Short mmCIF file of C-alpha atoms and ligand atoms in Angstrom, two decimals:
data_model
loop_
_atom_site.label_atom_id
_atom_site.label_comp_id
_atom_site.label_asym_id
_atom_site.label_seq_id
_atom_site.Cartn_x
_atom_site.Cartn_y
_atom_site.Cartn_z
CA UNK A 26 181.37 -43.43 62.79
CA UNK A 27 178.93 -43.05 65.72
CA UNK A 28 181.93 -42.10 67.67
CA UNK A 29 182.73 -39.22 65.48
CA UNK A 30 179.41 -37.79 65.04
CA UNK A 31 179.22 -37.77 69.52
CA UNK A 32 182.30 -36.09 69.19
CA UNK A 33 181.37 -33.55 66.63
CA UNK A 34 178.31 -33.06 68.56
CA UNK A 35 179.51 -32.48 72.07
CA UNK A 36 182.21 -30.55 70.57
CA UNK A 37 179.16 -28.47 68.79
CA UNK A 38 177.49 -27.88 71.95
CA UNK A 39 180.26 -26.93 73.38
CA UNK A 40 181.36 -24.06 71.24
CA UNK A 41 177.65 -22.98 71.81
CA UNK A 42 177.34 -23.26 75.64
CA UNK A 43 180.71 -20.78 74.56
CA UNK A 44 179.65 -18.47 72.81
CA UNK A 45 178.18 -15.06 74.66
CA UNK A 46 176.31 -12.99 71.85
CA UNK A 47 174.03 -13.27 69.33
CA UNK A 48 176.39 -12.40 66.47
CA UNK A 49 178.53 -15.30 67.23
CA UNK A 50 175.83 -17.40 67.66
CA UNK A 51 174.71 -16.69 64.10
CA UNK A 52 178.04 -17.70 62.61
CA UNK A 53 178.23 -20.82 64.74
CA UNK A 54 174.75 -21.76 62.94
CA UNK A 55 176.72 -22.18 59.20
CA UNK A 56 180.23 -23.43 61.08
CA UNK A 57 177.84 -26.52 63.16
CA UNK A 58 175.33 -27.26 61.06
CA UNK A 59 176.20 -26.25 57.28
CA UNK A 60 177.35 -27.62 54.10
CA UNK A 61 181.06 -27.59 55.44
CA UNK A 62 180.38 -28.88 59.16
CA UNK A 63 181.78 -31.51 60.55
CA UNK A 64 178.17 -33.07 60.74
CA UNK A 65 177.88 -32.33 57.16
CA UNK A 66 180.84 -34.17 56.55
CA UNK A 67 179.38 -37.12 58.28
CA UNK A 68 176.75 -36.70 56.39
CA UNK A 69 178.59 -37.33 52.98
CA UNK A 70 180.31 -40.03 54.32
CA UNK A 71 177.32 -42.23 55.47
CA UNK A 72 177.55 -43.36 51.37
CA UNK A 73 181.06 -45.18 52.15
CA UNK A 74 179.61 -47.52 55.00
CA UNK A 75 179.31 -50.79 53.91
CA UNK A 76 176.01 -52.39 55.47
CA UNK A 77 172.54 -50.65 55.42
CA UNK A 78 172.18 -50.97 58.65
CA UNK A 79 175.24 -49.33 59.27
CA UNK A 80 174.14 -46.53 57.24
CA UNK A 81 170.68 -46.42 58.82
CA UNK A 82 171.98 -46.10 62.21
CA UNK A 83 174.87 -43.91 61.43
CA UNK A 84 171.94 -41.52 59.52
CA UNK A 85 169.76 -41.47 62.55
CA UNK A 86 172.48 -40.92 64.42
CA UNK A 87 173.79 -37.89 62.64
CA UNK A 88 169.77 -36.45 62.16
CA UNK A 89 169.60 -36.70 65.60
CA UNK A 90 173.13 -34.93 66.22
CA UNK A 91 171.77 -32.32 64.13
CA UNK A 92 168.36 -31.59 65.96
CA UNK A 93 170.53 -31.67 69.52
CA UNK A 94 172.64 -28.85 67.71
CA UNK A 95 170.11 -26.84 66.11
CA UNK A 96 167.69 -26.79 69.29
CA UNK A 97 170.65 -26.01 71.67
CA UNK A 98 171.65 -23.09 68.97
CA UNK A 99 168.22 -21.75 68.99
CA UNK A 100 167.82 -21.82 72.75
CA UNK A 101 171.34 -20.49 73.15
CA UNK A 102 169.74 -17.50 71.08
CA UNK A 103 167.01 -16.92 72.76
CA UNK A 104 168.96 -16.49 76.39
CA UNK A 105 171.84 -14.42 74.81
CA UNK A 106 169.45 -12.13 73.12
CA UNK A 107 167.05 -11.42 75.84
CA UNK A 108 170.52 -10.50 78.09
CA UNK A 109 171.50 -8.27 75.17
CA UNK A 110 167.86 -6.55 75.27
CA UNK A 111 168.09 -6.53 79.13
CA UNK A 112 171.66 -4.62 79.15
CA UNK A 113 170.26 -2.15 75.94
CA UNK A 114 167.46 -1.47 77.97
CA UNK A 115 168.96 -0.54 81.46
CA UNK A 116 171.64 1.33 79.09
CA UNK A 117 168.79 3.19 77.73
CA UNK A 118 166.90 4.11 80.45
CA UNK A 119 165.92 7.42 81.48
CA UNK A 120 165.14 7.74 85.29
CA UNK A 121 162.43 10.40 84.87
CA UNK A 122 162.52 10.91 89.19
CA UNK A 123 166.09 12.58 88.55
CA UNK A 124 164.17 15.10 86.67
CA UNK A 125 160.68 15.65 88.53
CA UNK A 126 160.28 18.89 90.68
CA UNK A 127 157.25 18.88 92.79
CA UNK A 128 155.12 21.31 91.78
CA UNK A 129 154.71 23.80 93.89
CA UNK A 130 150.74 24.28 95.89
CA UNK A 131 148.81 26.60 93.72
CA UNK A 132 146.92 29.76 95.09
CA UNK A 133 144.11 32.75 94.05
CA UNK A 134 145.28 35.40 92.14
CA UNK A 135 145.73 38.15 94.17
CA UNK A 136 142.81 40.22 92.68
CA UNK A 137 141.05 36.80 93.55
CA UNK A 138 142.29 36.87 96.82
CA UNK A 139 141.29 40.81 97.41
CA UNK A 140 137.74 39.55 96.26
CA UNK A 141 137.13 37.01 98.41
CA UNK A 142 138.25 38.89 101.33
CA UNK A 143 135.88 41.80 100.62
CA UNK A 144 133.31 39.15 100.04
CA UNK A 145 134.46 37.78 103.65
CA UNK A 146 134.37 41.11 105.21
CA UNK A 147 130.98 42.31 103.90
CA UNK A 148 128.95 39.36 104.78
CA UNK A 149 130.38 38.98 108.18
CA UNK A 150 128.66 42.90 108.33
CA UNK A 151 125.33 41.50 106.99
CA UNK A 152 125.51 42.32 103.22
CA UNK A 153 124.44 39.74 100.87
CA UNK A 154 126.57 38.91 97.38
CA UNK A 155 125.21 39.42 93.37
CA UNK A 156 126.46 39.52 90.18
CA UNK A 157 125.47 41.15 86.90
CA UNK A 158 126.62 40.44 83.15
CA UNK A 159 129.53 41.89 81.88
CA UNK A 160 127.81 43.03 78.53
CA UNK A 161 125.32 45.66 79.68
CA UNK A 162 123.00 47.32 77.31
CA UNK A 163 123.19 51.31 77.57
CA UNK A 164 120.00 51.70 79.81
CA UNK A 165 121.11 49.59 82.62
CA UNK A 166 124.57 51.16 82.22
CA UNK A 167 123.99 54.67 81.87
CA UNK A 168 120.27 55.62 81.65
CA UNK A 169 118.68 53.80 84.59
CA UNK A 170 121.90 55.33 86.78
CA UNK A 171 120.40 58.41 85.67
CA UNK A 172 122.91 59.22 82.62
CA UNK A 173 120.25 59.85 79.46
CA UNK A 174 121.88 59.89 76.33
CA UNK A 175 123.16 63.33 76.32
CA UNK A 176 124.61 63.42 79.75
CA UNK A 177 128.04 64.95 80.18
CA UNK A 178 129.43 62.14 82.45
CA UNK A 179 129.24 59.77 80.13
CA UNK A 180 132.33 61.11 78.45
CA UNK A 181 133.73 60.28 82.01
CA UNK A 182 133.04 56.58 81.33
CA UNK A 183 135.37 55.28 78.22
CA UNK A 184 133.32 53.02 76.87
CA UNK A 185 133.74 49.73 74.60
CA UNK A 186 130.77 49.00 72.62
CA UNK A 187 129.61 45.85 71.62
CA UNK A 188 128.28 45.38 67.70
CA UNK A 189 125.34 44.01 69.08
CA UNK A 190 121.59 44.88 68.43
CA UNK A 191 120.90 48.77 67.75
CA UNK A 192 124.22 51.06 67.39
CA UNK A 193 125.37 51.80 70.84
CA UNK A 194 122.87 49.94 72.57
CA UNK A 195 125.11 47.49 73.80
CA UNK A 196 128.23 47.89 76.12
CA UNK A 197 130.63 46.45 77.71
CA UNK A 198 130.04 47.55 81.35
CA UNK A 199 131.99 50.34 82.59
CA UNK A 200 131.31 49.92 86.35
CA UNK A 201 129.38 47.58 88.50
CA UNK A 202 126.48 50.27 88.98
CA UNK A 203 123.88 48.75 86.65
CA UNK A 204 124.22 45.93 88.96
CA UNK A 205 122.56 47.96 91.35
CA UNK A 206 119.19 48.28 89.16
CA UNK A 207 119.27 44.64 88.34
CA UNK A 208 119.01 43.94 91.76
CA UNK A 209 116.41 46.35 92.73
CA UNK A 210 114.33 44.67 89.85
CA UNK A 211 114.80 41.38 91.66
CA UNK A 212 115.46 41.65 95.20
CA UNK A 213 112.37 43.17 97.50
CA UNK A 214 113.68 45.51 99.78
CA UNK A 215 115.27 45.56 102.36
CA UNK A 216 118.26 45.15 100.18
CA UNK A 217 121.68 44.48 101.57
CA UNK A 218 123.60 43.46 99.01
CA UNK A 219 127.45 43.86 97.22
CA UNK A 220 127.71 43.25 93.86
CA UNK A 221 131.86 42.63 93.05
CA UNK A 222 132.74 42.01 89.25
CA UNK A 223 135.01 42.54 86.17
CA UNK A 224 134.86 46.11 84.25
CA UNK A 225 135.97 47.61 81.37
CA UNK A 226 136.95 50.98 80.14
CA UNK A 227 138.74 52.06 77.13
CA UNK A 228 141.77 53.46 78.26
CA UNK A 229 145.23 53.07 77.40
CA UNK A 230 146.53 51.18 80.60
CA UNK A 231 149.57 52.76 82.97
CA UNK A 232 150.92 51.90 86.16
CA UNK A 233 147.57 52.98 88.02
CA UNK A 234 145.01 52.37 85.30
CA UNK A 235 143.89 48.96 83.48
CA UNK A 236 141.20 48.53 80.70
CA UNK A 237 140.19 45.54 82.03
CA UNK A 238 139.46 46.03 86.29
CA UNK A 239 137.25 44.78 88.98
CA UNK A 240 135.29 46.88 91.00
CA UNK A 241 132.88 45.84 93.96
CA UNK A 242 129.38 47.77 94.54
CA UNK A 243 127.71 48.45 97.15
CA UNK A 244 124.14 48.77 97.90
CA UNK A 245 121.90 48.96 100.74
CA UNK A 246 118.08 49.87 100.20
CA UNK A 247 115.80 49.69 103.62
CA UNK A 248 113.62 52.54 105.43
CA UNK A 249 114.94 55.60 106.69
CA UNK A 250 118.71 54.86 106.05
CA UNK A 251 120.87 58.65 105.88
CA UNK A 252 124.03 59.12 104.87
CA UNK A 253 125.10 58.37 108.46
CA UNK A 254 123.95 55.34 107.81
CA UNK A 255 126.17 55.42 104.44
CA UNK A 256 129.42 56.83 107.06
CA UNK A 257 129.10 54.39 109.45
CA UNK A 258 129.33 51.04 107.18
CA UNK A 259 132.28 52.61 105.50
CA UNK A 260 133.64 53.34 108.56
CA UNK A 261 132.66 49.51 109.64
CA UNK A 262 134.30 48.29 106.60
CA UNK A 263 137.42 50.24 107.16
CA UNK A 264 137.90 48.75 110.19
CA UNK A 265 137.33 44.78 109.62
CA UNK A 266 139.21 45.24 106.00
CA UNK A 267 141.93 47.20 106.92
CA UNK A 268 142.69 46.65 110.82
CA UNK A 269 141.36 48.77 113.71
CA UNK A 270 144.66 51.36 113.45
CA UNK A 271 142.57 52.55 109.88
CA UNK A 272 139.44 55.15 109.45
CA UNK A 273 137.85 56.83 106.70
CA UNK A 274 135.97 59.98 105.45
CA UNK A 275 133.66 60.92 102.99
CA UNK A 276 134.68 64.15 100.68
CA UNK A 277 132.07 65.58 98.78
CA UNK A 278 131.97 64.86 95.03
CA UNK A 279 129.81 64.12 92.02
CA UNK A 280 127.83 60.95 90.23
CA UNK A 281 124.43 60.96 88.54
CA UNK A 282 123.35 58.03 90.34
CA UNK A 283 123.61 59.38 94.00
CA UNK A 284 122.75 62.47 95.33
CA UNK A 285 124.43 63.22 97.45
CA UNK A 286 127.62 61.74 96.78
CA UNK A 287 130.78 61.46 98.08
CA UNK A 288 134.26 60.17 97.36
CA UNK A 289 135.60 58.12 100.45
CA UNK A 290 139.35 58.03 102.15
CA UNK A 291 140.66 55.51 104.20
CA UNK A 292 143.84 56.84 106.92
CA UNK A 293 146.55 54.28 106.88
CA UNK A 294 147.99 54.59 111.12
CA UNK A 295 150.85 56.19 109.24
CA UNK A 296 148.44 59.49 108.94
CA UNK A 297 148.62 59.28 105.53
CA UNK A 298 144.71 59.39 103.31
CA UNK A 299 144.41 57.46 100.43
CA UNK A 300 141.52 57.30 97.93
CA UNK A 301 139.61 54.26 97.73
CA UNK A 302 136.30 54.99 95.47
CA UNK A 303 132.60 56.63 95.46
CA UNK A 304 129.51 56.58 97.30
CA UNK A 305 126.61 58.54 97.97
CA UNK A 306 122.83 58.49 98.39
CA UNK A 307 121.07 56.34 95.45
CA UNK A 308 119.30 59.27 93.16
CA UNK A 309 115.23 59.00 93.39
CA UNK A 310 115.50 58.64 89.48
CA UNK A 311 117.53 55.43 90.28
CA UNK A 312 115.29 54.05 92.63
CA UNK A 313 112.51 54.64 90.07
CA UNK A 314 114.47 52.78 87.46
CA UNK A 315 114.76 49.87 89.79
CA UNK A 316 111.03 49.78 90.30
CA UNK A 317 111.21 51.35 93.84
CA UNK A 318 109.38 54.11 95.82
CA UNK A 319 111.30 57.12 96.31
CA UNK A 320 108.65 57.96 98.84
CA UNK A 321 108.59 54.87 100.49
CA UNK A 322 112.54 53.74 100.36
CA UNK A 323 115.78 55.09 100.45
CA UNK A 324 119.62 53.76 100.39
CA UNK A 325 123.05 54.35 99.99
CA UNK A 326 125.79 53.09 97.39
CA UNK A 327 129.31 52.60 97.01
CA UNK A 328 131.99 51.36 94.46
CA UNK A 329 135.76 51.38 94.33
CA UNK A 330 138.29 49.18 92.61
CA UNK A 331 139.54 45.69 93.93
CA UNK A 332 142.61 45.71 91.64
CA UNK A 333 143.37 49.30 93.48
CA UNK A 334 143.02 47.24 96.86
CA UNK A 335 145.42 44.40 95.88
CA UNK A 336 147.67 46.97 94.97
CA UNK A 337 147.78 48.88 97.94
CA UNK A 338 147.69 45.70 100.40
CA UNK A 339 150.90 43.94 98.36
CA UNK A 340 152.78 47.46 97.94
CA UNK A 341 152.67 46.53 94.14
CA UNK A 342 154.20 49.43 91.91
CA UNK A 343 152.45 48.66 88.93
CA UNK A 344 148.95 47.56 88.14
CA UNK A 345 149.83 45.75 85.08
CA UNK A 346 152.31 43.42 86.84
CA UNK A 347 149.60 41.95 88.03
CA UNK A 348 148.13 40.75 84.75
CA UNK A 349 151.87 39.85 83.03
CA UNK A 350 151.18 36.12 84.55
CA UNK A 351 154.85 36.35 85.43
CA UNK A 352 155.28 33.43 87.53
CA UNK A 353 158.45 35.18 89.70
CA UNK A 354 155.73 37.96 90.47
CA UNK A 355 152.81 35.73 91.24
CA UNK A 356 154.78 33.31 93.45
CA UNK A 357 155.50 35.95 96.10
CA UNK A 358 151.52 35.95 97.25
N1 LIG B 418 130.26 53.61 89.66
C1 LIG B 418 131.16 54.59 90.19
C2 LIG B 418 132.49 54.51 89.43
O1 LIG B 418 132.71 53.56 88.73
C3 LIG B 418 131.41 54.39 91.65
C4 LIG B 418 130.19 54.62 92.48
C5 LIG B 418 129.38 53.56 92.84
C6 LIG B 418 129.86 55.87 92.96
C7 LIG B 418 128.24 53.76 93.62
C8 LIG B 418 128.74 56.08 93.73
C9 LIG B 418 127.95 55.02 94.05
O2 LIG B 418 133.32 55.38 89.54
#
């Protein structure tokens, strides 16, 4: 008897040791150690012994066959199905490096990159840096630059109003001018000071026009300064923005807020002129506005369009590609 439940039990662990996957494993548990196993069989034998201590012996012997079976079963399991998980899991894995492109080194906009240069350029030649808001009420926008209500260059200025306060009171700002007043309220004099921002006009946009622009303002307020004065920093500015092979020139023109006032060219070495924005003596009503002596102080301002500079310095066709966020576009400065 003994000998026969060894057997069945080596034989057991045998088919076990065997066996390489969970699924057989399972079906060995019912074949070794169920009602029709060979230690089962044993089992309802131990009845036909004929001594109690035969059948105590041969019962301990077959309990203890069956513990051996089921712990080497279960530890079987526990090997094969960890292997299985190990092979799902490298079967199912997803090298994520295969896929991963550097990103590339991000950079300024190019309107960004226009700004900061002016911003460069201009202090190296002294000038200090402000900003204003870019919701303006009308006064600073148009009445302290010397535009009352029913002046005819305000129809020059497309203007987005803001439901805000009294009806027309508040705008969005059409140029960086009332920047000018805001810092004349602030800043004692001497002023040297450039003023570069975002502006809006309502106008439907083309290849040369946005609603949404920047523009950067000039303004310089000190004792005695002429339009010389005025000539000669655009002519400075020319020259450290542009390269030395550049020069400019001042054509006469018109703006309430400087009299007189000008419209300045730069010359590209090609010969060529090209229009770059406005200028001109600040207006004595604009220096009273700002809180300043017309008696006692004079200056000179300028504006013109950073946008218009990008454009010019990249050779780009069309303002509005430079808003489209186009990736292919922006990745080429
Ligand atoms: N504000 C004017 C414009 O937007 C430009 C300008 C600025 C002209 C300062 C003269 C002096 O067109």
């Amino acid at each position: 008897m003994i000998e026969a439940i060894d057997a069945a039990r080596s034989a057991a662990e045998a088919r076990i040791a065997a066996a390489s996957t969970v699924d057989e494993l399972r079906a060995l548990d019912t074949e070794l150690l169920g009602k029709k196993s060979a230690l089962a069989d044993v089992k309802a034998g131990l009845g036909k012994l004929a001594t109690v201590e035969e059948k105590k012996s041969a019962g301990q012997a077959v309990n203890e066959a069956m513990t051996a079976v089921r712990s080497a079963l279960d530890a079987r399991i526990a090997v094969v199905a960890r292997a299985e998980r190990d092979v799902q899991l490298a079967a199912e894995a997803l090298d994520l490096t295969e896929h991963f492109v550097a990103p590339g080194r991000g950079r300024p906009h190019i309107v960004t990159q226009a700004w900061q240069r002016l911003e460069d350029v201009f202090v190296g030649l002294g000038f200090q840096v402000a900003e204003g808001p870019e919701v303006e009420t009308d006064w600073y926008n148009f009445e302290a630059l010397n535009m009352p209500p029913s002046h005819p260059a305000r129809s020059m200025h497309d203007t987005f109003y803001v439901d805000h306060g009294a009806t027309g009171s508040t705008v969005l700002r059409t140029h960086t001018s009332p920047v000018q007043i805001r810092v004349m309220q602030t800043v004692k004099p001497p002023i040297y000071m450039i003023m570069p921002g975002r502006v809006f006009r309502n106008e439907t946009t083309d290849a040369t026009h946005l609603a949404v622009f920047h523009q950067i303002e000039g303004l310089v307020i000190d004792k005695g300064i002429t339009l010389a004065d005025l000539a000669g920093t655009i002519d400075a500015f020319t020259k450290a923005f542009f390269g030395e092979g550049f020069g400019s020139r001042l054509r006469p023109s018109y703006f309430p807020f400087t009299e007189p006032s000008a419209e300045f060219d730069i010359r590209t070495p090609d010969g060529s002129w090209l229009e770059l924005g406005g200028c001109g003596m600040v207006h004595p009503n604009v220096l009273r506005a700002g809180g300043l002596d017309p008696e006692e102080w004079s200056g000179f301002a300028f504006g013109f369009g950073i946008d218009r500079m990008a454009k010019e310095r990249h050779g780009v066709g069309d303002v509005r590609e430079m808003y489209t966020n186009d990736i292919r576009f922006i990745e080429q400065f």
